[in-house]
Backbone as JSON Lines, residues from 0, in Angstrom:
{"i":0,"aa":"M","n":[6.32,23.84,61.95],"ca":[7.63,24.89,62.94],"c":[8.74,24.45,64.29]}
{"i":1,"aa":"E","n":[9.24,24.36,64.45],"ca":[9.76,23.69,66.51],"c":[9.67,25.22,67.11]}
{"i":2,"aa":"D","n":[9.3,25.04,68.06],"ca":[9.4,25.86,68.56],"c":[10.4,26.3,69.19]}
{"i":3,"aa":"A","n":[10.81,27.62,70.26],"ca":[12.19,27.92,70.83],"c":[12.69,26.93,71.53]}
{"i":4,"aa":"E","n":[11.71,26.32,72.34],"ca":[12.55,25.85,73.06],"c":[12.85,24.27,73.0]}
{"i":5,"aa":"E","n":[12.38,23.6,71.59],"ca":[12.95,22.45,71.39],"c":[14.33,22.48,70.81]}
{"i":6,"aa":"Q","n":[14.49,23.93,69.7],"ca":[15.3,24.6,69.2],"c":[16.34,24.5,70.53]}
{"i":7,"aa":"R","n":[15.85,25.4,71.21],"ca":[16.75,25.45,72.83],"c":[18.33,23.82,72.66]}
{"i":8,"aa":"R","n":[16.78,23.17,73.21],"ca":[17.37,21.77,73.52],"c":[17.84,21.25,72.41]}
{"i":9,"aa":"V","n":[18.26,21.2,71.32],"ca":[17.91,19.82,69.99],"c":[19.25,20.85,69.86]}
{"i":10,"aa":"G","n":[19.76,22.14,69.64],"ca":[21.04,22.65,70.44],"c":[22.17,22.4,71.35]}
{"i":11,"aa":"A","n":[21.89,22.36,72.6],"ca":[22.41,22.27,73.37],"c":[22.72,20.46,73.25]}
{"i":12,"aa":"K","n":[21.37,19.19,72.71],"ca":[21.88,17.91,72.9],"c":[23.15,18.19,71.66]}
{"i":13,"aa":"E","n":[22.98,18.75,70.32],"ca":[23.68,18.58,69.6],"c":[25.37,18.89,69.89]}
{"i":14,"aa":"S","n":[25.21,19.88,70.81],"ca":[27.18,20.59,71.19],"c":[27.93,19.69,72.05]}
{"i":15,"aa":"V","n":[26.57,18.6,73.33],"ca":[27.24,18.01,73.41],"c":[28.09,17.13,72.93]}
{"i":16,"aa":"L","n":[27.71,16.63,72.36],"ca":[28.0,15.02,71.54],"c":[28.5,15.54,70.63]}
{"i":17,"aa":"R","n":[28.69,17.05,69.6],"ca":[30.16,16.82,69.62],"c":[30.71,17.39,70.3]}
{"i":18,"aa":"N","n":[31.16,17.48,71.52],"ca":[32.26,17.42,72.67],"c":[32.8,16.56,72.58]}
{"i":19,"aa":"V","n":[31.4,14.91,72.26],"ca":[31.8,13.72,73.01],"c":[32.87,13.24,71.51]}
{"i":20,"aa":"N","n":[32.46,13.42,70.06],"ca":[33.34,13.5,69.42],"c":[34.48,13.85,69.11]}
{"i":21,"aa":"E","n":[34.46,15.03,69.62],"ca":[36.02,15.19,69.63],"c":[37.21,14.5,70.36]}
{"i":22,"aa":"G","n":[36.58,13.81,71.7],"ca":[37.43,13.54,72.79],"c":[37.63,11.91,71.96]}
{"i":23,"aa":"I","n":[36.78,11.93,70.84],"ca":[36.88,10.29,70.59],"c":[37.54,10.52,69.71]}
{"i":24,"aa":"E","n":[38.27,12.02,68.58],"ca":[39.3,12.38,67.4],"c":[40.14,11.94,68.43]}
{"i":25,"aa":"R","n":[41.03,13.29,69.02],"ca":[41.86,13.34,69.91],"c":[42.51,12.13,70.91]}
{"i":26,"aa":"G","n":[40.86,11.13,70.64],"ca":[42.02,9.45,71.77],"c":[42.75,8.96,70.87]}
{"i":27,"aa":"H","n":[43.27,9.26,69.3],"ca":[43.84,7.9,68.67],"c":[44.88,8.75,68.02]}
{"i":28,"aa":"W","n":[45.9,8.02,68.09],"ca":[47.54,8.04,67.8],"c":[47.61,8.72,66.78]}
{"i":29,"aa":"P","n":[49.24,9.66,66.74],"ca":[48.9,9.31,65.08],"c":[49.37,8.57,64.09]}
{"i":30,"aa":"G","n":[49.33,8.73,62.51],"ca":[48.62,7.56,62.28],"c":[47.98,6.64,61.59]}
{"i":31,"aa":"E","n":[46.68,7.06,62.47],"ca":[45.38,5.97,62.39],"c":[44.69,7.19,61.98]}
{"i":32,"aa":"E","n":[44.42,8.36,61.59],"ca":[43.8,9.25,60.95],"c":[43.31,8.76,60.02]}
{"i":33,"aa":"D","n":[43.12,7.85,59.08],"ca":[42.02,7.03,57.8],"c":[41.74,5.46,58.89]}
{"i":34,"aa":"A","n":[41.9,5.47,60.05],"ca":[41.77,3.77,60.11],"c":[39.53,4.3,61.3]}
{"i":35,"aa":"P","n":[38.91,3.7,60.72],"ca":[37.26,3.85,60.84],"c":[37.31,4.17,62.71]}
{"i":36,"aa":"V","n":[36.82,4.54,63.45],"ca":[36.65,4.35,64.71],"c":[34.93,4.51,64.61]}
{"i":37,"aa":"G","n":[33.9,4.53,65.6],"ca":[32.54,4.25,65.72],"c":[32.73,6.73,66.47]}
{"i":38,"aa":"F","n":[31.74,6.88,65.37],"ca":[31.38,8.94,66.26],"c":[30.19,8.69,66.62]}
{"i":39,"aa":"R","n":[29.44,8.98,67.27],"ca":[28.18,9.48,68.44],"c":[27.47,10.66,66.97]}
{"i":40,"aa":"C","n":[26.08,10.07,66.75],"ca":[25.46,10.58,65.51],"c":[25.03,12.19,66.76]}
{"i":41,"aa":"E","n":[25.36,13.19,65.92],"ca":[25.14,14.38,66.75],"c":[24.1,14.48,66.17]}
{"i":42,"aa":"C","n":[22.88,13.88,66.12],"ca":[21.52,14.26,65.6],"c":[20.42,15.21,66.83]}
{"i":43,"aa":"G","n":[20.13,16.09,67.02],"ca":[18.75,16.72,67.81],"c":[18.49,15.82,68.73]}
{"i":44,"aa":"R","n":[18.28,14.28,68.74],"ca":[16.97,12.71,69.14],"c":[17.39,12.31,70.23]}
{"i":45,"aa":"L","n":[16.29,13.0,71.13],"ca":[16.79,12.44,72.3],"c":[16.51,11.06,72.07]}
{"i":46,"aa":"G","n":[17.54,10.18,73.28],"ca":[17.64,8.65,72.73],"c":[18.15,7.88,71.85]}
{"i":47,"aa":"C","n":[18.84,9.18,70.73],"ca":[20.21,8.54,70.11],"c":[21.23,7.98,70.37]}
{"i":48,"aa":"N","n":[21.01,6.78,69.99],"ca":[22.62,6.37,70.23],"c":[23.91,5.47,69.27]}
{"i":49,"aa":"A","n":[22.88,6.5,67.85],"ca":[23.54,5.87,66.46],"c":[25.01,6.14,66.79]}
{"i":50,"aa":"L","n":[26.13,4.89,66.57],"ca":[27.29,5.31,66.16],"c":[27.85,5.29,64.46]}
{"i":51,"aa":"I","n":[28.63,6.05,64.16],"ca":[28.5,6.29,62.67],"c":[29.72,5.93,62.68]}
{"i":52,"aa":"M","n":[30.37,5.6,61.81],"ca":[32.11,4.91,61.77],"c":[32.74,5.48,60.44]}
{"i":53,"aa":"L","n":[33.28,6.35,60.89],"ca":[34.27,7.06,59.74],"c":[35.56,7.61,60.31]}
{"i":54,"aa":"A","n":[36.76,7.39,59.6],"ca":[37.81,7.99,59.91],"c":[37.67,9.42,60.7]}
{"i":55,"aa":"P","n":[38.82,9.23,61.52],"ca":[39.17,10.36,62.5],"c":[39.47,11.75,61.33]}
{"i":56,"aa":"V","n":[40.18,11.23,59.92],"ca":[40.68,12.82,59.08],"c":[38.67,13.22,58.28]}
{"i":57,"aa":"D","n":[38.03,12.22,58.43],"ca":[36.8,12.85,58.23],"c":[35.88,13.23,58.53]}
{"i":58,"aa":"Y","n":[36.13,12.4,60.29],"ca":[35.22,13.83,60.94],"c":[35.82,15.02,60.72]}
{"i":59,"aa":"E","n":[37.1,15.4,60.41],"ca":[37.23,16.74,60.65],"c":[37.4,17.32,59.79]}
{"i":60,"aa":"R","n":[36.49,17.13,58.82],"ca":[37.15,17.72,57.98],"c":[35.1,18.19,57.33]}
{"i":61,"aa":"V","n":[34.34,17.09,58.25],"ca":[32.76,17.82,58.75],"c":[32.8,19.03,59.99]}
{"i":62,"aa":"R","n":[34.32,18.55,60.47],"ca":[33.74,20.31,62.03],"c":[34.51,21.19,61.43]}
{"i":63,"aa":"S","n":[34.9,20.85,60.28],"ca":[36.08,22.42,59.34],"c":[34.6,23.8,59.25]}
{"i":64,"aa":"D","n":[33.86,22.82,59.74],"ca":[32.39,24.48,59.32],"c":[31.69,24.55,60.42]}
{"i":65,"aa":"P","n":[31.83,24.95,61.51],"ca":[31.42,24.81,62.9],"c":[29.04,24.31,63.21]}
{"i":66,"aa":"R","n":[28.94,24.83,61.29],"ca":[27.28,24.55,61.3],"c":[27.37,23.48,61.14]}
{"i":67,"aa":"W","n":[28.06,22.77,60.27],"ca":[28.25,21.38,60.57],"c":[27.95,20.34,61.23]}
{"i":68,"aa":"F","n":[27.68,19.4,61.05],"ca":[26.86,18.63,61.88],"c":[26.75,16.85,61.54]}
{"i":69,"aa":"L","n":[27.32,15.99,62.12],"ca":[27.52,14.5,61.77],"c":[26.2,13.51,61.92]}
{"i":70,"aa":"V","n":[25.34,13.1,61.01],"ca":[24.21,12.58,61.37],"c":[23.83,11.38,60.74]}
{"i":71,"aa":"S","n":[23.21,10.85,61.12],"ca":[23.22,9.11,61.33],"c":[21.57,9.58,59.42]}
{"i":72,"aa":"P","n":[21.27,8.8,58.41],"ca":[20.53,8.58,58.01],"c":[19.65,8.57,58.3]}
{"i":73,"aa":"G","n":[18.28,9.17,57.38],"ca":[16.65,9.89,58.76],"c":[17.04,9.88,60.08]}
{"i":74,"aa":"H","n":[18.54,10.59,60.61],"ca":[17.85,11.98,61.94],"c":[17.96,12.99,61.66]}
{"i":75,"aa":"E","n":[18.06,13.75,60.44],"ca":[18.22,14.94,60.13],"c":[16.58,15.37,60.06]}
{"i":76,"aa":"R","n":[16.21,16.99,60.57],"ca":[15.01,17.68,60.85],"c":[14.78,18.71,59.63]}
{"i":77,"aa":"P","n":[13.83,18.08,58.59],"ca":[13.48,18.6,57.03],"c":[12.65,20.05,57.57]}
{"i":78,"aa":"G","n":[12.67,21.06,57.11],"ca":[12.5,22.08,57.68],"c":[13.23,23.14,58.39]}
{"i":79,"aa":"T","n":[14.55,22.48,59.12],"ca":[15.16,23.15,60.19],"c":[16.72,22.7,59.92]}
{"i":80,"aa":"E","n":[17.05,22.02,59.39],"ca":[18.62,22.07,58.65],"c":[18.78,20.91,57.78]}
{"i":81,"aa":"T","n":[19.47,21.86,56.51],"ca":[19.85,21.02,55.47],"c":[20.79,20.26,55.46]}
{"i":82,"aa":"V","n":[20.45,19.08,54.6],"ca":[21.78,17.84,54.55],"c":[22.78,18.72,53.4]}
{"i":83,"aa":"R","n":[24.21,18.65,53.36],"ca":[24.8,19.74,52.53],"c":[26.01,18.39,51.92]}
{"i":84,"aa":"E","n":[26.2,17.36,52.3],"ca":[26.11,15.95,51.81],"c":[26.05,14.98,52.63]}
{"i":85,"aa":"R","n":[25.65,13.91,51.36],"ca":[25.37,12.51,51.45],"c":[26.44,12.37,51.62]}
{"i":86,"aa":"R","n":[26.76,10.82,52.6],"ca":[27.61,9.7,52.42],"c":[27.61,8.72,52.44]}
{"i":87,"aa":"T","n":[28.33,7.59,52.74],"ca":[27.69,6.58,52.65],"c":[27.67,6.12,54.58]}
{"i":88,"aa":"G","n":[26.67,6.16,54.87],"ca":[26.36,5.92,56.07],"c":[26.13,6.93,57.33]}
{"i":89,"aa":"Y","n":[26.42,8.01,56.56],"ca":[26.04,9.35,57.33],"c":[25.63,10.67,56.24]}
{"i":90,"aa":"L","n":[25.47,11.35,57.2],"ca":[24.61,12.6,56.26],"c":[25.88,13.91,57.0]}
{"i":91,"aa":"V","n":[25.81,14.71,56.4],"ca":[26.62,16.71,56.61],"c":[25.36,17.25,57.31]}
């Protein structure tokens, strides 16, 4: 189990990466919603620079629930996170 400081750090990192990904999503022209682009992994690992290729429309579906995050396979944190979906190249 993680301590409170670790949970705070992970939450802050996830929040920053979500803001980055929302900027990526906003930067696409109408009609490009189905074209895959690189979104940042929203895991809490320090130094993670993983890119996840998916369409902005798919990222919007992940964002439909504020408790869901886009995570690279193997970057989930068992015991503190629940994997809701397993997709090709990413987890929710």
